[in-house]
mmCIF file of C-alpha atoms in Angstrom:
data_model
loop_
_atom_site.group_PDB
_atom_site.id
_atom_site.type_symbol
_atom_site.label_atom_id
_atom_site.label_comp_id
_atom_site.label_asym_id
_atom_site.label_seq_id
_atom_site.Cartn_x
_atom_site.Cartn_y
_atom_site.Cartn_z
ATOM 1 C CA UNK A 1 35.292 -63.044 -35.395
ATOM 2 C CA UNK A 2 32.324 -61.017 -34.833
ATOM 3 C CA UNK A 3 32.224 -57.446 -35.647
ATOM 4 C CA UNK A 4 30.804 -55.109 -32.638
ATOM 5 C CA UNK A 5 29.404 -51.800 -33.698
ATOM 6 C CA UNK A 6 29.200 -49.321 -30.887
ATOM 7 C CA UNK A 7 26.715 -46.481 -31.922
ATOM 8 C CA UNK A 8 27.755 -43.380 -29.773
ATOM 9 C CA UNK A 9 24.228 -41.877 -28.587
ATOM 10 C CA UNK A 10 22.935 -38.241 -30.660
ATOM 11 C CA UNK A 11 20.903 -36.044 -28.368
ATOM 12 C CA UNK A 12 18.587 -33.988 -30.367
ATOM 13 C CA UNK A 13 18.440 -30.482 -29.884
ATOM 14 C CA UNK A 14 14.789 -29.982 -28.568
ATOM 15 C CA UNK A 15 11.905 -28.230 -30.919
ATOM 16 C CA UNK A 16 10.464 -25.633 -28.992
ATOM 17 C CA UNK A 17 7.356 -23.820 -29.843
ATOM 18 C CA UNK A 18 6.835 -20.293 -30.535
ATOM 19 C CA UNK A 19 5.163 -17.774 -32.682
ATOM 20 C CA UNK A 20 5.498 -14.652 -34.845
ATOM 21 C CA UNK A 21 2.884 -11.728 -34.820
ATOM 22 C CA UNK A 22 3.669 -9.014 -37.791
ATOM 23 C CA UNK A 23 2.462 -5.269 -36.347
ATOM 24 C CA UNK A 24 3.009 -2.316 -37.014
ATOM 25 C CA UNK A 25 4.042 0.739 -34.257
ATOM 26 C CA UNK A 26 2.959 4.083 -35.984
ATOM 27 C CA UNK A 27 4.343 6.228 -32.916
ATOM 28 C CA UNK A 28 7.787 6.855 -32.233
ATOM 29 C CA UNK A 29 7.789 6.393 -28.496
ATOM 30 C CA UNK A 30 6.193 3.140 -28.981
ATOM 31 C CA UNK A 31 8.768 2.301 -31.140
ATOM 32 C CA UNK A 32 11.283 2.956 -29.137
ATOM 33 C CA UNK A 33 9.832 1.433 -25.902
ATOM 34 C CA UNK A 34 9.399 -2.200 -28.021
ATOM 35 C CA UNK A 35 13.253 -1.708 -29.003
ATOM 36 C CA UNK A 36 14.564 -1.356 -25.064
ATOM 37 C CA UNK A 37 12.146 -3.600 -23.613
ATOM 38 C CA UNK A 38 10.636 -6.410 -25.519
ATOM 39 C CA UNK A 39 13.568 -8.436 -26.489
ATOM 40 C CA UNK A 40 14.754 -8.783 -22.773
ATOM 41 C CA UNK A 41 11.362 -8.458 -20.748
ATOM 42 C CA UNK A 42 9.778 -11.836 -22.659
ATOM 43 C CA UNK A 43 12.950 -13.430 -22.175
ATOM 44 C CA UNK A 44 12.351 -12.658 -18.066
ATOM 45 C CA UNK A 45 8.664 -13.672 -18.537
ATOM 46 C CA UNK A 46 9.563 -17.461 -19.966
ATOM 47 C CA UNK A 47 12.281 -17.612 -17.389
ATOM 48 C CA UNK A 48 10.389 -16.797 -14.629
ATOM 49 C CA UNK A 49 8.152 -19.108 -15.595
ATOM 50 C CA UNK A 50 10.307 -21.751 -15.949
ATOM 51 C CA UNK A 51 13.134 -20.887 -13.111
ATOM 52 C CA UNK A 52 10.503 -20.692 -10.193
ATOM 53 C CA UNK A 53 10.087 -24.126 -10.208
ATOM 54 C CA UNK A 54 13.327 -24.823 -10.006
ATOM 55 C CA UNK A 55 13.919 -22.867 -7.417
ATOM 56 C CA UNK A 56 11.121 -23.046 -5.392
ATOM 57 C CA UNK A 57 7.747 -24.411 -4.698
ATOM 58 C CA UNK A 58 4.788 -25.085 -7.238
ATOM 59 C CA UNK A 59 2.817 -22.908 -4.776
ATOM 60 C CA UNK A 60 5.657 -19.492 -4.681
ATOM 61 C CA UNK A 61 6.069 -20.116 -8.131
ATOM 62 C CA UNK A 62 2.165 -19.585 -8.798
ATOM 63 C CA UNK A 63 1.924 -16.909 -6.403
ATOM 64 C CA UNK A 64 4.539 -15.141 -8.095
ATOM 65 C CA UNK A 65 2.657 -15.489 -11.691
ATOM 66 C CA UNK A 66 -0.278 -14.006 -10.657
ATOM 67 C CA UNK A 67 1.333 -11.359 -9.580
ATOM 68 C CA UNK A 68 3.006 -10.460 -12.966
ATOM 69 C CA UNK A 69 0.053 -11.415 -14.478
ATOM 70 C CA UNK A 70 -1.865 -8.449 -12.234
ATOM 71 C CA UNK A 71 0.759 -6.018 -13.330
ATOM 72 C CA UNK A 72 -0.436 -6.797 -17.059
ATOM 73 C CA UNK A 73 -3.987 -6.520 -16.720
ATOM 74 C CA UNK A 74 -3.851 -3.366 -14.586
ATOM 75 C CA UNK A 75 -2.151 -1.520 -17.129
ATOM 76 C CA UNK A 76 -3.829 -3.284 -19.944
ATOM 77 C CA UNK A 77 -7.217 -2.752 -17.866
ATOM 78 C CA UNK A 78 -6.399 1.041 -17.576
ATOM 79 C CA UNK A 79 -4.874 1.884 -20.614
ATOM 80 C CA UNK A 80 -8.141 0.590 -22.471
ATOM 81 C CA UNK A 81 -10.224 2.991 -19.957
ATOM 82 C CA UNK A 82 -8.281 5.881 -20.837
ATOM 83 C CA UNK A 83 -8.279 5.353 -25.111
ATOM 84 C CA UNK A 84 -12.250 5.070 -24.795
ATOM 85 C CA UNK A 85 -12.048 8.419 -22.744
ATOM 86 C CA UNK A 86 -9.838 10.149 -25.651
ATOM 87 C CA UNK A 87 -11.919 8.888 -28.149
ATOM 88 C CA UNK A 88 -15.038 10.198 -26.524
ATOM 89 C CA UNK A 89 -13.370 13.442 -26.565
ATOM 90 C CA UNK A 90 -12.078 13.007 -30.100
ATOM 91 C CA UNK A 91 -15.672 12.315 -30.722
ATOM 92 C CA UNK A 92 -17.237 15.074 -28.951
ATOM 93 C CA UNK A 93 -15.211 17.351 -30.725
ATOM 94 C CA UNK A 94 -16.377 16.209 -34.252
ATOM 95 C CA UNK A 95 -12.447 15.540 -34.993
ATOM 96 C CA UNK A 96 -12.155 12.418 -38.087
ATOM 97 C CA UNK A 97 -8.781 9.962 -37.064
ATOM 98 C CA UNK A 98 -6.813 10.715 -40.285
ATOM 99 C CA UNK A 99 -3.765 10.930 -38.914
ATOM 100 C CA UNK A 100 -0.663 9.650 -40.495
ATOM 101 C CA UNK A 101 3.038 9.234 -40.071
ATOM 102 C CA UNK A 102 5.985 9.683 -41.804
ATOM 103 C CA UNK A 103 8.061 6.868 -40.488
ATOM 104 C CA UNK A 104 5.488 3.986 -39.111
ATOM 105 C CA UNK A 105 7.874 0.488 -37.911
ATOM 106 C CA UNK A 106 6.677 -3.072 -39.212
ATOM 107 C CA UNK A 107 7.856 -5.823 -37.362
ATOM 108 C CA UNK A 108 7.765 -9.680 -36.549
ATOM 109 C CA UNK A 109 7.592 -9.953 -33.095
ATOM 110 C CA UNK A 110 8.530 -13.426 -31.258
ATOM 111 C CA UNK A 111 5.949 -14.738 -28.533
ATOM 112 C CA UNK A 112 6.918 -17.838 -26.697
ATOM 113 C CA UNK A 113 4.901 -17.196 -23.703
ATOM 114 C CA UNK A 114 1.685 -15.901 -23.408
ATOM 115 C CA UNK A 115 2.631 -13.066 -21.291
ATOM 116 C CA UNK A 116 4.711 -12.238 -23.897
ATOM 117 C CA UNK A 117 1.377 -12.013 -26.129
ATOM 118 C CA UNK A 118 -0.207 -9.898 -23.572
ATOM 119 C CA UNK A 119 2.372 -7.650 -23.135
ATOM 120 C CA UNK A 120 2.759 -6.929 -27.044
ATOM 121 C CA UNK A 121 -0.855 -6.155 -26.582
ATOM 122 C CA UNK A 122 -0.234 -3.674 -24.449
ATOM 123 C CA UNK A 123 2.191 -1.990 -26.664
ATOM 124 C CA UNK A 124 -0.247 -1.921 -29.466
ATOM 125 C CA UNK A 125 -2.837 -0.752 -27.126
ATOM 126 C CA UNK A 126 -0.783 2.168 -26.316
ATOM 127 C CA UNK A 127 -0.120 2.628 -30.235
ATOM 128 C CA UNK A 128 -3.602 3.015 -30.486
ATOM 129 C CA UNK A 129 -3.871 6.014 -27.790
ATOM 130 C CA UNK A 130 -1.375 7.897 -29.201
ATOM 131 C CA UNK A 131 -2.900 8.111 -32.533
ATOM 132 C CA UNK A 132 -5.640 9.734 -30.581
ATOM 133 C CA UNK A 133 -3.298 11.780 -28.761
ATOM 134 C CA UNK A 134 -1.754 12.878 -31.722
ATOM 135 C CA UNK A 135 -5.219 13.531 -33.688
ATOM 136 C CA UNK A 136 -5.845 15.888 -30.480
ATOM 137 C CA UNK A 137 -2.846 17.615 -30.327
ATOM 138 C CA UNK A 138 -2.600 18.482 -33.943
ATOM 139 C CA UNK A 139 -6.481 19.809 -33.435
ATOM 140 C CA UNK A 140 -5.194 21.904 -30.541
ATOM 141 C CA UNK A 141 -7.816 20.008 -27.980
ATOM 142 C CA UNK A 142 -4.836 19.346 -26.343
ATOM 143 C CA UNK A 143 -1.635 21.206 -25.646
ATOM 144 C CA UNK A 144 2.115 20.076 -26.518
ATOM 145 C CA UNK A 145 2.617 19.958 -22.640
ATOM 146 C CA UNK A 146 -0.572 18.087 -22.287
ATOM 147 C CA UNK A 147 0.945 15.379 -24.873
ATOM 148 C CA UNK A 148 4.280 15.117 -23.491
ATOM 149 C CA UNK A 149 2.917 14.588 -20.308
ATOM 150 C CA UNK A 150 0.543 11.911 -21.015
ATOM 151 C CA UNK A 151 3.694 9.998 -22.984
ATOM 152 C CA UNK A 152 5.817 10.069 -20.257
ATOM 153 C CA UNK A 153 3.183 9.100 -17.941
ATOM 154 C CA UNK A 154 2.287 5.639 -19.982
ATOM 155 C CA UNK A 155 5.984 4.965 -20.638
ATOM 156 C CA UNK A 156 6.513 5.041 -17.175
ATOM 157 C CA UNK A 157 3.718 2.477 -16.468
ATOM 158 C CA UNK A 158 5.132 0.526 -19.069
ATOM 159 C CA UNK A 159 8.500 0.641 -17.773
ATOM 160 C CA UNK A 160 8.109 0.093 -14.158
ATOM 161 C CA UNK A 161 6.107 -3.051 -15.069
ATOM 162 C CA UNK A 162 8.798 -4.492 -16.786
ATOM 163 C CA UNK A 163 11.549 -3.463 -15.179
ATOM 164 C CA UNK A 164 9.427 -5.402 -11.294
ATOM 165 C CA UNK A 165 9.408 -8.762 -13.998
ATOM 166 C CA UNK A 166 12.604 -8.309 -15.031
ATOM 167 C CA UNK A 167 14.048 -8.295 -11.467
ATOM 168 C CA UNK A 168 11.920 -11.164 -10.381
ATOM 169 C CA UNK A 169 13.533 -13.093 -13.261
ATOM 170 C CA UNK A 170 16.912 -11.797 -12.427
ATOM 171 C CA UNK A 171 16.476 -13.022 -9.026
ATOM 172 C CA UNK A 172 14.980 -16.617 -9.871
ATOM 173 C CA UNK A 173 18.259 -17.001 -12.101
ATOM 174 C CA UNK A 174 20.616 -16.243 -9.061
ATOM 175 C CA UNK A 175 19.027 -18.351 -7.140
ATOM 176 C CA UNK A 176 19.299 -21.735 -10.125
ATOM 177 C CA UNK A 177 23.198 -20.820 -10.264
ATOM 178 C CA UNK A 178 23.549 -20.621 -6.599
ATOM 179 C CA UNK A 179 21.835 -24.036 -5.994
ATOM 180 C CA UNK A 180 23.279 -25.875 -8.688
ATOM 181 C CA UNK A 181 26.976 -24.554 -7.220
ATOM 182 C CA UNK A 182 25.972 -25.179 -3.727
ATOM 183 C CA UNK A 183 24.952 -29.124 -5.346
ATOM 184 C CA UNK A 184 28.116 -29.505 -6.656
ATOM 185 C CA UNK A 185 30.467 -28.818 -4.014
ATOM 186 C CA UNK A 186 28.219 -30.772 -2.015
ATOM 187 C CA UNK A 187 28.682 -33.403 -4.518
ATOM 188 C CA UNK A 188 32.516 -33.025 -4.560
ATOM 189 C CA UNK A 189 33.354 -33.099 -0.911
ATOM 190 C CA UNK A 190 31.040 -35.732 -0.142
ATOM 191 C CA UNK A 191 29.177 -38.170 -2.276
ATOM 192 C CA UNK A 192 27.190 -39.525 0.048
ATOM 193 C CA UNK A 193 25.709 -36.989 1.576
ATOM 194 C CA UNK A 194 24.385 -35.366 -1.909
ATOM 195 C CA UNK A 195 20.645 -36.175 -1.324
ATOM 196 C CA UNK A 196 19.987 -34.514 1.864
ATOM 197 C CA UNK A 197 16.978 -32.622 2.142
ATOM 198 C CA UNK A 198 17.518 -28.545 2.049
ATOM 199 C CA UNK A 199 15.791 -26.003 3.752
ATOM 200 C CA UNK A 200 12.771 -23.938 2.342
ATOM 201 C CA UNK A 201 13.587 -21.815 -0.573
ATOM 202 C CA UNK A 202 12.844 -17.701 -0.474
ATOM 203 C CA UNK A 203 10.279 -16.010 -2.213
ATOM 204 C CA UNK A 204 11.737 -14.457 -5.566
ATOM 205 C CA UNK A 205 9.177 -12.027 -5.650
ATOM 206 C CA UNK A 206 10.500 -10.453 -2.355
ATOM 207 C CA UNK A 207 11.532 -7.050 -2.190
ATOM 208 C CA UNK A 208 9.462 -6.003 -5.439
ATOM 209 C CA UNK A 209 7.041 -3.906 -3.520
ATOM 210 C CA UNK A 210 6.094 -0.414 -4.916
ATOM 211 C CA UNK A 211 7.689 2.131 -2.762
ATOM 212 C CA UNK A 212 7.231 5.864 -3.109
ATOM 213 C CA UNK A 213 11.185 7.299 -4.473
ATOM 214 C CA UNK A 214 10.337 8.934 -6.998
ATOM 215 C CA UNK A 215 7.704 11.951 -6.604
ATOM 216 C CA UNK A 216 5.117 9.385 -5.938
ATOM 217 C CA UNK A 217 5.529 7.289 -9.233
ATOM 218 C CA UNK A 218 5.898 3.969 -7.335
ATOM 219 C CA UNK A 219 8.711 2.482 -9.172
ATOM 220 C CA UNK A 220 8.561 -1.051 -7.799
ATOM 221 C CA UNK A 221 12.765 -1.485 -6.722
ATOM 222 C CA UNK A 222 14.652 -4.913 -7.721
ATOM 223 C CA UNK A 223 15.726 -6.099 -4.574
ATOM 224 C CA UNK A 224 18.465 -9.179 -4.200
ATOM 225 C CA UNK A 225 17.969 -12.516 -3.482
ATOM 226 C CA UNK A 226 20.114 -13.285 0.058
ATOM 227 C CA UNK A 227 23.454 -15.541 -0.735
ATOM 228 C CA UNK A 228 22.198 -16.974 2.722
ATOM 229 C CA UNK A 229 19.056 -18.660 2.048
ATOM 230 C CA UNK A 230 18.134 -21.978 1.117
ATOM 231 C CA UNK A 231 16.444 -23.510 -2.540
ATOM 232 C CA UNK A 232 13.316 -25.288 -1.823
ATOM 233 C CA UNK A 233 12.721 -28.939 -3.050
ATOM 234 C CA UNK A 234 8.993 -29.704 -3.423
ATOM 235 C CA UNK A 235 7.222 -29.812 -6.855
ATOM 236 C CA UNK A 236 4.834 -31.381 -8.490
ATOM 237 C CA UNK A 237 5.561 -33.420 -11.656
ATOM 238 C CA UNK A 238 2.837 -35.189 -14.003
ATOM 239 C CA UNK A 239 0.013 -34.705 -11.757
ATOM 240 C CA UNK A 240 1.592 -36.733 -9.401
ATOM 241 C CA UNK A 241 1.357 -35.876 -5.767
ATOM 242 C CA UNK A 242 3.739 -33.326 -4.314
ATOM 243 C CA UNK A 243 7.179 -34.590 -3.065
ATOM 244 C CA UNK A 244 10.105 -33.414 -1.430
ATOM 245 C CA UNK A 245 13.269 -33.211 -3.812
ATOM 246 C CA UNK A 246 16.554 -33.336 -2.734
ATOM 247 C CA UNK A 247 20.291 -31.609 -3.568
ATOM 248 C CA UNK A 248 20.976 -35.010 -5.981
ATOM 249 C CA UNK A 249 17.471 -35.076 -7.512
ATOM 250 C CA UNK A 250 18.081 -31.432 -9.044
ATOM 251 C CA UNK A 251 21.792 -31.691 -10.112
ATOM 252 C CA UNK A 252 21.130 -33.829 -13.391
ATOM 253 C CA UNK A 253 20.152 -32.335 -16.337
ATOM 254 C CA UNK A 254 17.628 -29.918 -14.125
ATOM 255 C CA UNK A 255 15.334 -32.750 -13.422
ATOM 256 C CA UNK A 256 12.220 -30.610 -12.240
ATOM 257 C CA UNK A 257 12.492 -28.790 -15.683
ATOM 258 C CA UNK A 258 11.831 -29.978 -19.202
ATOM 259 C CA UNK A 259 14.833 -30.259 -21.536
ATOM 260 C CA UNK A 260 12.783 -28.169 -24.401
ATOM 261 C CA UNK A 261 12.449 -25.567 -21.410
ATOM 262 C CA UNK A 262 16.072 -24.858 -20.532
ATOM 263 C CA UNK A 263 17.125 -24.857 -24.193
ATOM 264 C CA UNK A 264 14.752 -22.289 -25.368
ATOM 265 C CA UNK A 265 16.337 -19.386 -26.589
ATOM 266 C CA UNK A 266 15.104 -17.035 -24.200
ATOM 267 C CA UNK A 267 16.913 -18.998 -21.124
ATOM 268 C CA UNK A 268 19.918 -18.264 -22.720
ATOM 269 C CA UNK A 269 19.609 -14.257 -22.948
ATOM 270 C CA UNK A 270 21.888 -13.167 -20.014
ATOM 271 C CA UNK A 271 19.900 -10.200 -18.626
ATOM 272 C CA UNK A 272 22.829 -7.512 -16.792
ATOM 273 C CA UNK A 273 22.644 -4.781 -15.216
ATOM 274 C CA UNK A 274 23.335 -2.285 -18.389
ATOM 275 C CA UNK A 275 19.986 -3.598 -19.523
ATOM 276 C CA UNK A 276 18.072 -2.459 -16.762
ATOM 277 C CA UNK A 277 19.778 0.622 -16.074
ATOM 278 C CA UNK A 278 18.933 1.347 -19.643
ATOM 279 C CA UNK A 279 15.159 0.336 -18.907
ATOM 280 C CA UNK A 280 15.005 2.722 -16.357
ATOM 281 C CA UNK A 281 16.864 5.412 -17.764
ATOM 282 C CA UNK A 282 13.877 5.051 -20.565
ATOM 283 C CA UNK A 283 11.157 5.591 -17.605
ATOM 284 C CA UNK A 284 12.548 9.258 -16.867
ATOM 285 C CA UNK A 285 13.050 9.991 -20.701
ATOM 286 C CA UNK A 286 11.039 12.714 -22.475
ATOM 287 C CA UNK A 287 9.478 12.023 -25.539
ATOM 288 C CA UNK A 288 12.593 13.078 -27.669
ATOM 289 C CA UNK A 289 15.038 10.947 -25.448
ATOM 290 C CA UNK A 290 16.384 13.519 -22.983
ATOM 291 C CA UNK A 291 16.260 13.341 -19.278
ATOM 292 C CA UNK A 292 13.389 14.816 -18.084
ATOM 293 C CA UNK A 293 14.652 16.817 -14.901
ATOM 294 C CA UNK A 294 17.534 17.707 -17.129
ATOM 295 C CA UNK A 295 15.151 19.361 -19.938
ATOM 296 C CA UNK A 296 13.344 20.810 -16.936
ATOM 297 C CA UNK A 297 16.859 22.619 -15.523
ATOM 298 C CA UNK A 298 17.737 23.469 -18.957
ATOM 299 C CA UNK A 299 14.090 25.347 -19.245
ATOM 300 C CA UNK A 300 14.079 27.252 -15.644
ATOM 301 C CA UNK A 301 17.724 28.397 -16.309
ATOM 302 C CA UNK A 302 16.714 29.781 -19.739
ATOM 303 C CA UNK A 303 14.302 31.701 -18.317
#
């Protein structure tokens, strides 16, 4: 009698690249803005990046990058104009950089996108300033007042940047769990049916636009993704031409998306709404972690 083997099928976990960049943060609010912000905001950069296209078309989903990517290399772009003004002034003034710090942070900081690079930059970029800022201030070319201002100022930059990505992200992910719900049911009541063609899916960068709430920072607001509206089906895959997708063709597995892209790590980092309350509470933080209007009330009434 023959024997019959049945070999039950492994799936391998996928391999999914990434890299590790050892720096070092000298100043403290650095420090502390890379400890609130970098774990979750590269997380909402690679899910962005992979979530649009599930959600929408190849077109929103490009239109959407570029305008992350602009936030980046605005800051990046004016944070690099104002370090060669301090260092002309550092210059002028005959001042040597030999400042140093008691308590300087080494890390290994995980990229897997290369926003994620980009935006590390910009953290070491800002580093850099503050070293000047610090070799003025302790020349007295410029005043306590003068420094905190200029932290809180660039922290807030920092911040509001993030905190835009991070709701784009948040939005794209609402979206993926509403659609893949939506699929199922559809699935559930009525087999058949399960590959009709949806309507056109919204824009998750909607509702990100700077507005002027708070004393004419421009903190760019979150905004929600309707429960109403429709998830798009048209993408491009391979090079091949565009087609239109339907409610069955996105169920399985996530189909328009890569295997190695949904299991990354970063796709599974929930990001709530404590973290981005704590984001922002970190925009209106003075440099030694109070509230800023509260240090200001606390001043006025002392007087």
């Amino acid at each position: 009698m023959p024997i019959r083997l049945t070999v039950e099928p492994v799936r391998q976990q996928s391999s999914v690249p990434y890299m590790v960049r050892k720096v070092r943060f000298f100043s403290t609010p650095v420090q502390r803005v890379y400890a609130r912000t970098y774990a979750i905001h590269t997380a909402a950069l690679y899910q962005v990046g992979v979530l649009l296209r599930a959600v929408g078309t190849e077109k929103q989903a490009a239109h959407v990058e570029e305008a992350i990517d602009k936030r980046l290399e605005t800051i990046t772009a004016d944070m690099q104009a104002e370090l060669k003004r301090l260092e002309q002034v550092r210059d002028d003034n005959g001042i040597a950089d030999d400042v140093h710090y008691s308590a300087p942070l080494d890390l290994e900081a995980p990229i897997s996108t290369r926003r994620a690079a980009v935006y590390l930059g910009i953290l070491e970029l800002w580093d850099r300033m503050l070293r000047v800022m610090d070799t003025l201030r302790l020349t007295a070319v410029i005043s306590d007042a003068q420094f905190r201002d200029g932290v809180f100022v660039w922290r807030r930059q920092i911040t509001q940047a993030v905190l835009a990505n991070v709701g784009v992200a948040r939005r794209a992910m609402i979206a993926r769990h509403k659609e893949l719900q939506e699929t199922q049911e559809e699935r559930r009541k009525n087999p058949r049916l399960s590959r009709r063609a949806r309507p056109a899916a919204p824009n998750p960068e909607a509702g990100t636009e700077a507005t002027d709430v708070t004393n004419g920072t421009g903190v760019e607001p979150l905004g929600e993704m309707s429960a109403s509206e429709g998830i798009t089906a048209e993408v491009n895959t391979n090079g091949a031409d565009t087609q239109t997708e339907t409610a069955g063709d996105r169920d399985d597995a996530a189909q328009d998306t890569s295997t190695a892209d949904l299991e990354h790590p970063d796709m599974a980092l929930e990001i709530t709404d404590e973290h981005v309350a704590d984001i922002a509470n970190l925009a209106n933080e003075n440099e030694d972690g109070t509230p800023r209007k509260t240090r200001r009330r606390a001043a006025a009434s002392s007087e």
